[in-house]
Short mmCIF file of C-alpha atoms and ligand atoms in Angstrom, two decimals:
data_model
loop_
_atom_site.label_atom_id
_atom_site.label_comp_id
_atom_site.label_asym_id
_atom_site.label_seq_id
_atom_site.Cartn_x
_atom_site.Cartn_y
_atom_site.Cartn_z
CA MET A 1 -14.28 28.05 -2.67
CA PRO A 2 -17.25 29.34 -0.68
CA THR A 3 -17.60 33.05 0.00
CA PRO A 4 -16.83 33.33 3.68
CA SER A 5 -18.33 35.76 6.16
CA SER A 6 -16.00 38.49 7.35
CA THR A 7 -15.33 36.62 10.62
CA SER A 8 -14.46 33.37 8.95
CA ARG A 9 -12.38 35.20 6.32
CA ASN A 10 -10.23 36.64 9.09
CA SER A 11 -9.92 33.44 11.10
CA PRO A 12 -11.43 30.55 9.19
CA HIS A 13 -12.14 27.42 11.17
CA ILE A 14 -10.62 24.32 9.59
CA ALA A 15 -11.98 21.02 10.84
CA VAL A 16 -9.67 18.08 10.19
CA ILE A 17 -11.56 14.81 10.54
CA GLY A 18 -9.08 12.02 11.34
CA GLY A 19 -5.98 12.19 13.54
CA GLY A 20 -3.75 10.03 11.35
CA PRO A 21 -0.61 11.08 9.46
CA ALA A 22 -2.54 12.76 6.63
CA GLY A 23 -4.71 14.77 9.03
CA PHE A 24 -1.77 15.88 11.17
CA PHE A 25 0.36 16.89 8.21
CA ALA A 26 -2.47 18.92 6.69
CA ALA A 27 -3.31 20.60 10.01
CA ILE A 28 0.32 21.59 10.69
CA THR A 29 0.80 22.86 7.13
CA ALA A 30 -2.39 24.94 7.31
CA ARG A 31 -1.52 26.63 10.60
CA ARG A 32 2.03 27.35 9.52
CA ALA A 33 0.81 28.82 6.24
CA ASN A 34 -1.85 30.97 7.90
CA PRO A 35 -1.51 31.49 11.68
CA HIS A 36 -4.90 33.24 11.64
CA CYS A 37 -6.84 30.10 10.87
CA ARG A 38 -8.20 28.00 13.70
CA VAL A 39 -7.48 24.30 13.23
CA THR A 40 -9.11 21.43 15.12
CA ILE A 41 -8.31 17.75 14.62
CA PHE A 42 -11.20 15.41 15.46
CA GLU A 43 -10.10 11.84 16.19
CA LYS A 44 -12.64 9.17 16.97
CA SER A 45 -10.35 6.88 18.97
CA ALA A 46 -8.60 7.58 22.26
CA ARG A 47 -5.20 8.06 20.62
CA VAL A 48 -3.99 9.81 17.53
CA LEU A 49 -1.57 8.38 14.93
CA GLY A 50 -2.41 4.78 15.81
CA LYS A 51 -1.21 3.35 12.49
CA VAL A 52 2.04 5.31 12.59
CA LYS A 53 2.78 3.62 15.91
CA ILE A 54 2.50 0.08 14.50
CA SER A 55 3.81 0.89 11.04
CA GLY A 56 6.89 -0.78 9.59
CA GLY A 57 6.99 -3.27 12.47
CA GLY A 58 7.11 -0.37 14.97
CA ARG A 59 9.87 1.40 13.01
CA CYS A 60 7.77 3.46 10.56
CA ASN A 61 8.92 3.29 6.96
CA ILE A 62 8.34 7.00 6.52
CA THR A 63 9.05 7.40 2.79
CA HIS A 64 11.16 6.06 -0.07
CA ASP A 65 14.38 7.36 -1.56
CA SER A 66 12.79 8.31 -4.85
CA PRO A 67 13.44 11.98 -5.64
CA ASP A 68 12.00 11.91 -9.17
CA PRO A 69 8.20 12.50 -9.05
CA ARG A 70 7.57 10.37 -12.14
CA GLU A 71 9.54 7.44 -10.77
CA LEU A 72 7.93 7.80 -7.34
CA ALA A 73 4.46 7.72 -8.87
CA THR A 74 5.13 4.36 -10.56
CA HIS A 75 4.83 2.66 -7.15
CA TYR A 76 1.12 3.43 -6.85
CA PRO A 77 -1.29 0.90 -8.38
CA ARG A 78 -4.03 3.51 -7.86
CA GLY A 79 -2.95 7.10 -8.34
CA HIS A 80 0.15 6.64 -10.50
CA ARG A 81 -0.96 9.17 -13.11
CA GLU A 82 -2.67 11.64 -10.79
CA LEU A 83 0.19 11.77 -8.25
CA ILE A 84 2.91 13.00 -10.61
CA GLY A 85 1.81 16.64 -10.23
CA PRO A 86 1.39 16.49 -6.43
CA PHE A 87 4.82 14.81 -6.06
CA THR A 88 6.34 17.65 -8.06
CA ARG A 89 4.98 20.06 -5.44
CA PHE A 90 5.85 17.95 -2.39
CA GLY A 91 7.87 14.80 -2.97
CA ALA A 92 10.07 12.37 -1.06
CA THR A 93 12.95 14.87 -0.81
CA ASP A 94 10.60 17.40 0.81
CA THR A 95 9.46 14.78 3.31
CA MET A 96 13.07 14.02 4.23
CA ALA A 97 13.84 17.73 4.69
CA TRP A 98 10.65 18.29 6.73
CA PHE A 99 11.35 15.57 9.30
CA THR A 100 15.10 16.17 9.43
CA ALA A 101 14.53 19.88 10.11
CA ARG A 102 12.27 18.93 13.02
CA GLY A 103 14.81 16.73 14.74
CA VAL A 104 14.02 13.32 13.18
CA PRO A 105 17.19 12.19 11.39
CA LEU A 106 16.42 9.52 8.81
CA ARG A 107 18.32 6.50 7.61
CA THR A 108 18.12 5.18 4.06
CA TYR A 109 18.43 1.41 3.60
CA PRO A 110 19.87 -0.27 0.48
CA ASP A 111 16.37 -1.10 -0.79
CA GLY A 112 15.49 2.63 -0.75
CA CYS A 113 13.26 2.53 2.35
CA LEU A 114 13.68 5.39 4.83
CA PHE A 115 13.17 4.95 8.57
CA PRO A 116 13.85 7.29 11.48
CA ALA A 117 17.45 6.75 12.63
CA SER A 118 16.00 5.88 16.06
CA ASN A 119 14.31 2.87 14.41
CA ASP A 120 11.28 3.75 16.49
CA SER A 121 7.98 5.02 15.12
CA GLN A 122 7.51 6.92 18.38
CA SER A 123 9.97 9.57 17.18
CA VAL A 124 7.75 10.26 14.14
CA MET A 125 4.67 10.45 16.37
CA ASP A 126 6.45 12.76 18.84
CA CYS A 127 7.55 15.00 15.98
CA LEU A 128 4.03 15.33 14.56
CA THR A 129 2.31 15.85 17.92
CA SER A 130 4.87 18.41 19.05
CA ALA A 131 4.70 20.29 15.72
CA ALA A 132 0.89 20.36 16.10
CA ARG A 133 1.18 21.64 19.67
CA GLN A 134 3.67 24.34 18.68
CA ALA A 135 1.41 25.41 15.84
CA GLY A 136 -1.50 25.83 18.28
CA ILE A 137 -3.71 23.12 16.83
CA THR A 138 -6.52 21.76 19.00
CA VAL A 139 -6.63 17.96 19.07
CA ARG A 140 -9.89 16.36 20.23
CA THR A 141 -9.69 12.61 20.81
CA ARG A 142 -12.74 10.38 21.37
CA SER A 143 -14.46 12.82 19.05
CA GLY A 144 -15.59 10.92 16.00
CA VAL A 145 -17.51 13.02 13.50
CA ASN A 146 -20.74 11.18 12.78
CA ALA A 147 -22.35 13.53 10.29
CA ALA A 148 -21.36 16.41 8.04
CA ALA A 149 -23.62 18.67 5.99
CA ARG A 150 -23.29 21.87 3.98
CA GLU A 151 -25.01 24.84 5.59
CA GLY A 152 -24.75 27.89 3.39
CA TYR A 153 -21.06 28.49 2.81
CA ARG A 154 -20.08 26.54 5.89
CA PHE A 155 -20.29 22.97 7.17
CA ARG A 156 -22.18 21.64 10.15
CA LEU A 157 -20.52 18.69 11.86
CA THR A 158 -22.06 16.37 14.44
CA VAL A 159 -19.54 14.95 16.88
CA ALA A 160 -19.89 11.66 18.79
CA ASP A 161 -21.12 13.40 21.94
CA GLY A 162 -24.09 14.70 19.94
CA LYS A 163 -22.87 18.30 19.90
CA THR A 164 -22.75 20.15 16.61
CA LEU A 165 -20.33 22.80 15.44
CA THR A 166 -19.58 24.72 12.28
CA ALA A 167 -16.44 24.90 10.16
CA ASP A 168 -15.43 26.91 7.11
CA ARG A 169 -13.34 24.15 5.60
CA VAL A 170 -13.41 20.44 6.23
CA LEU A 171 -10.67 17.92 5.55
CA LEU A 172 -11.63 14.27 5.39
CA ALA A 173 -8.51 12.35 6.41
CA THR A 174 -10.25 9.34 7.87
CA GLY A 175 -8.06 6.64 6.35
CA GLY A 176 -9.12 3.50 4.55
CA LYS A 177 -11.14 0.53 5.65
CA ALA A 178 -11.65 -2.41 3.34
CA SER A 179 -15.18 -3.65 2.85
CA HIS A 180 -15.72 -7.32 3.47
CA GLY A 181 -18.74 -7.61 1.24
CA ALA A 182 -18.61 -10.01 -1.68
CA CYS A 183 -18.09 -8.69 -5.16
CA GLY A 184 -21.37 -8.02 -6.92
CA GLN A 185 -23.15 -7.00 -3.73
CA GLU A 186 -24.16 -3.38 -3.73
CA TYR A 187 -21.67 -1.38 -1.67
CA ARG A 188 -23.25 1.05 0.76
CA PRO A 189 -20.65 3.44 2.17
CA THR A 190 -20.36 3.17 5.94
CA GLY A 191 -18.35 4.97 8.60
CA ALA A 192 -16.22 7.80 7.33
CA TYR A 193 -16.97 6.95 3.68
CA ALA A 194 -20.60 7.79 4.45
CA LEU A 195 -19.46 11.33 5.34
CA ALA A 196 -17.94 11.74 1.88
CA ALA A 197 -21.03 10.24 0.29
CA ALA A 198 -23.31 12.58 2.26
CA LEU A 199 -21.27 15.49 0.87
CA GLY A 200 -21.90 14.37 -2.69
CA HIS A 201 -19.09 11.96 -3.50
CA ALA A 202 -19.19 8.54 -5.07
CA ILE A 203 -17.21 5.87 -3.22
CA ILE A 204 -15.28 3.19 -5.10
CA THR A 205 -15.79 -0.01 -3.08
CA PRO A 206 -12.79 -0.17 -0.74
CA VAL A 207 -11.07 -3.56 -0.90
CA PRO A 208 -7.73 -4.78 0.52
CA SER A 209 -4.43 -4.26 -1.24
CA LEU A 210 -1.07 -5.74 -0.09
CA PHE A 211 -2.03 -9.24 0.98
CA THR A 212 -0.58 -12.73 0.88
CA PHE A 213 -1.95 -15.61 -1.17
CA THR A 214 -3.56 -18.73 0.28
CA VAL A 215 -2.33 -21.70 -1.77
CA LYS A 216 -3.06 -25.28 -0.74
CA ASP A 217 -0.84 -27.41 -2.94
CA PRO A 218 1.20 -30.52 -2.11
CA LEU A 219 4.17 -28.81 -3.82
CA LEU A 220 4.44 -26.36 -0.91
CA GLU A 221 3.61 -28.70 1.98
CA GLY A 222 6.29 -28.70 4.69
CA LEU A 223 8.34 -26.03 2.90
CA ALA A 224 7.25 -23.06 5.07
CA GLY A 225 10.12 -20.66 5.68
CA ILE A 226 11.90 -21.24 2.36
CA VAL A 227 12.75 -18.02 0.51
CA VAL A 228 13.48 -18.03 -3.21
CA ASP A 229 15.10 -14.85 -4.47
CA PRO A 230 14.26 -13.81 -7.08
CA VAL A 231 11.19 -15.36 -8.63
CA SER A 232 8.68 -13.89 -11.03
CA VAL A 233 4.95 -14.38 -10.31
CA ARG A 234 2.21 -13.90 -12.88
CA ALA A 235 -1.57 -14.00 -12.49
CA THR A 236 -2.27 -15.93 -15.68
CA GLY A 237 -6.00 -15.09 -15.84
CA VAL A 238 -5.74 -11.31 -15.58
CA ILE A 239 -5.11 -9.65 -18.90
CA GLY A 240 -2.73 -6.72 -18.80
CA LEU A 241 -1.38 -7.43 -15.30
CA GLN A 242 2.42 -7.50 -15.41
CA PRO A 243 4.35 -10.26 -13.61
CA GLU A 244 6.13 -9.15 -10.42
CA SER A 245 9.70 -10.12 -9.54
CA GLY A 246 11.46 -10.30 -6.21
CA PRO A 247 11.86 -12.57 -3.20
CA LEU A 248 9.12 -15.11 -2.53
CA LEU A 249 8.46 -16.65 0.89
CA ILE A 250 6.69 -19.99 1.28
CA THR A 251 4.42 -19.80 4.34
CA HIS A 252 2.27 -22.28 6.26
CA TRP A 253 -0.77 -21.14 4.32
CA GLY A 254 0.69 -20.34 0.91
CA LEU A 255 2.90 -17.60 -0.51
CA SER A 256 4.14 -14.25 0.71
CA GLY A 257 7.17 -12.00 0.19
CA PRO A 258 7.67 -8.86 -1.90
CA ALA A 259 6.87 -10.47 -5.28
CA VAL A 260 3.47 -11.65 -4.01
CA LEU A 261 2.66 -8.43 -2.14
CA GLN A 262 3.43 -6.34 -5.23
CA LEU A 263 1.24 -8.55 -7.39
CA SER A 264 -1.56 -8.39 -4.79
CA ALA A 265 -1.47 -4.59 -4.91
CA TRP A 266 -1.51 -4.26 -8.69
CA GLY A 267 -4.19 -6.93 -9.04
CA ALA A 268 -6.16 -5.95 -5.91
CA ARG A 269 -9.39 -5.12 -7.66
CA ALA A 270 -9.22 -7.91 -10.24
CA PHE A 271 -8.54 -10.47 -7.49
CA TYR A 272 -11.44 -9.14 -5.40
CA GLU A 273 -13.73 -9.53 -8.41
CA VAL A 274 -12.93 -13.25 -8.71
CA GLY A 275 -13.37 -13.87 -4.97
CA TYR A 276 -9.59 -14.31 -4.49
CA ARG A 277 -9.63 -17.55 -6.52
CA PHE A 278 -7.26 -17.36 -9.46
CA PRO A 279 -4.35 -19.23 -11.06
CA ILE A 280 -0.76 -18.00 -10.88
CA ALA A 281 2.41 -19.17 -12.58
CA VAL A 282 5.72 -18.98 -10.73
CA ASP A 283 8.94 -18.65 -12.70
CA TRP A 284 11.51 -20.08 -10.28
CA VAL A 285 14.49 -19.06 -12.44
CA PRO A 286 13.58 -15.66 -13.91
CA GLY A 287 17.21 -14.96 -14.79
CA LEU A 288 16.98 -17.48 -17.64
CA LYS A 289 14.81 -16.95 -20.72
CA ALA A 290 12.18 -19.68 -21.26
CA GLY A 291 13.85 -20.56 -24.58
CA GLY A 292 17.22 -21.06 -22.86
CA MET A 293 16.03 -23.37 -20.09
CA ASP A 294 16.17 -26.60 -22.12
CA GLN A 295 19.73 -25.84 -23.16
CA ALA A 296 20.68 -24.95 -19.56
CA LEU A 297 19.28 -28.27 -18.33
CA ALA A 298 21.11 -30.14 -21.09
CA GLU A 299 24.40 -28.52 -20.03
CA LEU A 300 23.76 -29.35 -16.36
CA ALA A 301 22.97 -32.95 -17.32
CA ALA A 302 26.20 -33.20 -19.34
CA ALA A 303 28.28 -31.84 -16.45
CA ASN A 304 26.61 -34.00 -13.75
CA THR A 305 25.83 -37.23 -15.62
CA SER A 306 26.20 -39.66 -12.74
CA LYS A 307 24.60 -37.48 -10.03
CA GLN A 308 21.02 -38.11 -8.98
CA LEU A 309 18.56 -35.28 -9.59
CA LYS A 310 17.82 -35.09 -5.86
CA THR A 311 21.45 -34.65 -4.81
CA PHE A 312 22.14 -31.68 -7.02
CA GLY A 313 19.70 -28.79 -7.10
CA PRO A 314 20.74 -26.00 -9.47
CA TRP A 315 20.29 -22.20 -9.38
CA ASN A 316 20.50 -21.98 -5.61
CA LEU A 317 17.02 -23.45 -5.30
CA SER A 318 16.53 -25.03 -1.89
CA ARG A 319 17.14 -28.78 -2.25
CA ARG A 320 13.71 -29.62 -0.75
CA LEU A 321 11.91 -27.31 -3.15
CA TRP A 322 13.94 -28.60 -6.09
CA VAL A 323 12.94 -32.21 -5.31
CA ARG A 324 9.26 -31.14 -5.25
CA LEU A 325 9.65 -29.45 -8.62
CA VAL A 326 11.29 -32.57 -10.04
CA GLU A 327 8.36 -34.65 -8.74
CA ARG A 328 5.87 -32.13 -10.17
CA ALA A 329 7.51 -32.78 -13.53
CA GLY A 330 6.69 -36.47 -13.05
CA LEU A 331 10.33 -37.46 -12.60
CA ASP A 332 11.87 -39.77 -10.02
CA PRO A 333 14.28 -37.69 -7.88
CA ALA A 334 16.59 -40.74 -7.77
CA ARG A 335 16.98 -40.58 -11.53
CA ARG A 336 20.46 -39.61 -12.78
CA TRP A 337 20.98 -36.32 -14.55
CA GLY A 338 22.57 -38.20 -17.43
CA ASP A 339 19.34 -40.18 -17.96
CA LEU A 340 17.24 -37.07 -18.64
CA GLY A 341 15.86 -37.33 -22.16
CA PRO A 342 14.70 -34.34 -24.26
CA ARG A 343 11.03 -34.92 -23.30
CA GLN A 344 11.79 -34.94 -19.56
CA ARG A 345 13.95 -31.85 -19.95
CA THR A 346 11.10 -30.04 -21.68
CA THR A 347 8.65 -30.97 -18.91
CA LEU A 348 11.08 -29.91 -16.18
CA ALA A 349 11.80 -26.64 -18.01
CA ARG A 350 8.07 -25.93 -18.18
CA ILE A 351 7.65 -26.46 -14.42
CA LEU A 352 10.68 -24.31 -13.62
CA LYS A 353 9.59 -21.43 -15.84
CA GLY A 354 5.83 -21.51 -15.23
CA CYS A 355 4.81 -23.59 -12.25
CA GLU A 356 1.04 -23.36 -12.03
CA LEU A 357 -0.58 -22.93 -8.63
CA GLN A 358 -4.13 -22.06 -7.60
CA VAL A 359 -4.77 -19.19 -5.20
CA THR A 360 -7.87 -19.83 -3.08
CA GLY A 361 -7.92 -16.86 -0.72
CA GLN A 362 -6.09 -13.90 0.75
CA SER A 363 -4.88 -12.90 4.17
CA ALA A 364 -3.33 -9.76 5.62
CA PHE A 365 0.45 -9.46 5.60
CA LYS A 366 1.49 -9.05 9.27
CA GLU A 367 -1.88 -7.33 9.60
CA GLU A 368 -0.59 -4.78 7.13
CA PHE A 369 -2.94 -4.00 4.36
CA VAL A 370 -3.98 -0.83 2.74
CA ALA A 371 -7.41 -0.26 1.29
CA CYS A 372 -7.68 0.60 -2.36
CA GLY A 373 -10.85 2.38 -3.38
CA GLY A 374 -12.52 5.30 -1.63
CA VAL A 375 -13.07 8.78 -3.05
CA PRO A 376 -12.48 8.78 -6.85
CA LEU A 377 -9.58 11.02 -7.88
CA LYS A 378 -11.55 12.49 -10.78
CA GLU A 379 -13.79 14.14 -8.18
CA VAL A 380 -10.80 15.90 -6.58
CA ASP A 381 -8.61 18.77 -7.79
CA MET A 382 -5.19 17.19 -7.34
CA ARG A 383 -3.46 20.60 -7.11
CA THR A 384 -5.35 21.53 -3.95
CA MET A 385 -7.04 18.26 -2.88
CA GLN A 386 -10.32 20.19 -2.86
CA SER A 387 -13.52 18.44 -3.85
CA ARG A 388 -14.66 19.30 -7.37
CA LEU A 389 -18.23 18.79 -6.18
CA THR A 390 -18.38 20.45 -2.77
CA PRO A 391 -16.30 23.62 -2.41
CA GLY A 392 -14.59 23.89 0.97
CA LEU A 393 -14.31 20.11 1.34
CA PHE A 394 -10.81 18.60 1.07
CA PHE A 395 -9.34 15.10 1.16
CA ALA A 396 -5.97 13.63 2.17
CA GLY A 397 -4.49 10.17 2.70
CA GLU A 398 -5.98 6.76 2.32
CA VAL A 399 -9.63 7.89 2.17
CA LEU A 400 -8.77 8.69 -1.46
CA ASP A 401 -8.54 6.02 -4.15
CA ILE A 402 -4.75 6.01 -3.78
CA ASP A 403 -2.56 3.19 -2.56
CA GLY A 404 1.09 2.31 -2.91
CA VAL A 405 3.10 -0.88 -2.66
CA THR A 406 5.24 -1.52 0.44
CA GLY A 407 8.31 0.66 0.94
CA GLY A 408 7.09 3.92 2.54
CA PHE A 409 4.88 4.90 -0.40
CA ASN A 410 1.61 4.97 1.53
CA PHE A 411 2.93 7.46 4.07
CA GLN A 412 4.44 9.54 1.26
CA ALA A 413 0.96 9.84 -0.27
CA CYS A 414 -0.28 11.09 3.14
CA TRP A 415 2.50 13.70 3.46
CA THR A 416 1.95 14.92 -0.11
CA THR A 417 -1.85 15.11 -0.12
CA GLY A 418 -1.86 16.46 3.45
CA HIS A 419 0.60 19.19 2.53
CA LEU A 420 -1.36 20.31 -0.55
CA ALA A 421 -4.69 20.26 1.30
CA GLY A 422 -3.17 22.19 4.22
CA LEU A 423 -1.83 24.93 1.95
CA ALA A 424 -5.08 25.26 0.03
CA MET A 425 -7.28 25.29 3.15
CA ALA A 426 -5.14 28.04 4.66
CA ALA A 427 -5.29 30.19 1.54
CA GLY A 428 -8.02 32.63 0.63
C1 LIG B 1 0.28 -2.65 10.32
C2 LIG B 1 0.50 -1.58 9.30
C3 LIG B 1 1.79 -1.16 9.00
C4 LIG B 1 2.01 -0.16 8.06
N1 LIG B 1 3.29 0.24 7.81
C5 LIG B 1 3.51 1.21 6.87
C6 LIG B 1 4.82 1.70 6.64
O1 LIG B 1 5.80 1.34 7.31
N2 LIG B 1 4.99 2.65 5.66
C7 LIG B 1 3.93 3.15 4.94
O2 LIG B 1 4.14 4.00 4.07
N3 LIG B 1 2.67 2.72 5.18
C8 LIG B 1 2.43 1.78 6.14
N4 LIG B 1 1.15 1.37 6.38
C9 LIG B 1 0.04 2.07 5.69
C10 LIG B 1 -0.21 3.42 6.43
O3 LIG B 1 -0.25 3.20 7.82
C11 LIG B 1 -1.52 4.06 5.97
O4 LIG B 1 -1.52 4.17 4.57
C12 LIG B 1 -1.66 5.45 6.61
O5 LIG B 1 -1.72 5.33 8.02
C13 LIG B 1 -2.92 6.17 6.12
O6 LIG B 1 -2.95 7.39 6.80
P1 LIG B 1 -4.29 8.24 6.93
O7 LIG B 1 -3.97 9.43 7.76
O8 LIG B 1 -4.89 8.45 5.61
O9 LIG B 1 -5.29 7.28 7.72
P2 LIG B 1 -5.14 6.58 9.13
O10 LIG B 1 -3.73 6.41 9.54
O11 LIG B 1 -6.00 5.36 9.05
O12 LIG B 1 -5.79 7.65 10.12
C14 LIG B 1 -7.17 7.98 10.01
C15 LIG B 1 -7.67 8.36 11.38
O13 LIG B 1 -9.00 8.82 11.25
C16 LIG B 1 -9.76 8.36 12.35
N5 LIG B 1 -11.16 8.40 11.97
C17 LIG B 1 -11.81 7.58 11.10
N6 LIG B 1 -13.10 7.96 10.98
C18 LIG B 1 -13.27 9.04 11.78
C19 LIG B 1 -14.37 9.89 12.08
N7 LIG B 1 -15.60 9.69 11.53
N8 LIG B 1 -14.18 10.92 12.93
C20 LIG B 1 -12.97 11.15 13.50
N9 LIG B 1 -11.88 10.36 13.26
C21 LIG B 1 -12.04 9.34 12.41
C22 LIG B 1 -9.20 6.98 12.62
O14 LIG B 1 -9.45 6.55 13.93
C23 LIG B 1 -7.71 7.20 12.35
O15 LIG B 1 -7.01 7.57 13.53
C24 LIG B 1 0.90 0.40 7.35
C25 LIG B 1 -0.40 -0.02 7.64
C26 LIG B 1 -0.61 -0.98 8.60
C27 LIG B 1 -2.02 -1.40 8.92
#
């Protein structure tokens, strides 16, 4: 921590760059912890908390019902080891208590997602803006910070209007923005990442996480809207990447649904590196072991001898999808179950347990993606969120190389890192 002058020691000026959830949470925490500090939020756009507004389809999935820090951390493809400590200090239960105490009752859904009981993200925005107002925080919109530099023990910031000002502590809470450069091209940090780079930090190329797969395959043609629950999806070419299970949605352009989104998050960097062209294998009946499928088909055949394959689709698979899978196995859908020989059964079992498809691109899920990459966590003290390289500089939220799967985990990372940064900036 820099040695402050006597003035700044008495009333340090904390500049929060970025008026998103992480910036607001840090600012409020800092002022509440030390009412003597002066806190200003600089937001480049005309409105603060823009992503909170549109989050969760306008309902804001604020966190996840996951009180155990270790369990909570497992939902972060980047940050799962480093977040265990921070979640111990401020976890999902603390988030629930924080918002509930400020008049935002929450509702937990069976899948563990928490939303405001109002089902309206506006109540979360109102809560944060009114807590900031009550705490006496100055919020400056249309005030993007274009440059930041160390000047002695302080920082000099240049705001969009060309004016400069000084701050004792700076929080970068500028969110994430995926780069659209191709893999292999040198990444030059732009926008807010350039601020972190100018203050001495490396930037891991930010690329999208949480996206849907483009798959052009006759198997899926005309089947848009069909949901299969559950399936298991595996990226066969990526060593060490676990298959993901859950509902799968067939779309007009390929595949979506929780199983695909989870896989996209865990494989985000590997998929970027192969230009989003990679093979996957879909297990349409994950409840059955591969070794048991042949036997299961033999039993079905024995019980439905005279029925045609196309008239009886097993395992609750949509009839239309089932017929396509039968065709993929090279079988005539008009064939009778009783006429299935061992070789045909083996082929059908292989298609059902590992149907190979080729992904040829990615697209955003309802415009929802999170960037993975950003400031490397090894350059940050995860107890305080202070830079290990530039004392007095702090980070919170998506600007860090942290991202979670869907379910309220990304906001939880903002509340946690914002809280820790706020406390540390206010101290000393
Ligand atoms: C459509 C959509 C829906 C989502 N729904 C959910 C959900 O329901 N639950 C969940 O957990 N996550 C959700 N997410 C992810 C979540 O919104 C983000 O992870 C979260 O907003 C990140 O917060 P942040 O404060 O780090 O950054 P942001 O919310 O991106 O805020 C950063 C702010 O900094 C400002 N800024 C950037 N550069 C500068 C600069 N140089 N100077 C000043 N200001 C600057 C930006 O304008 C922005 O307002 C959703 C994301 C999207 C896109």
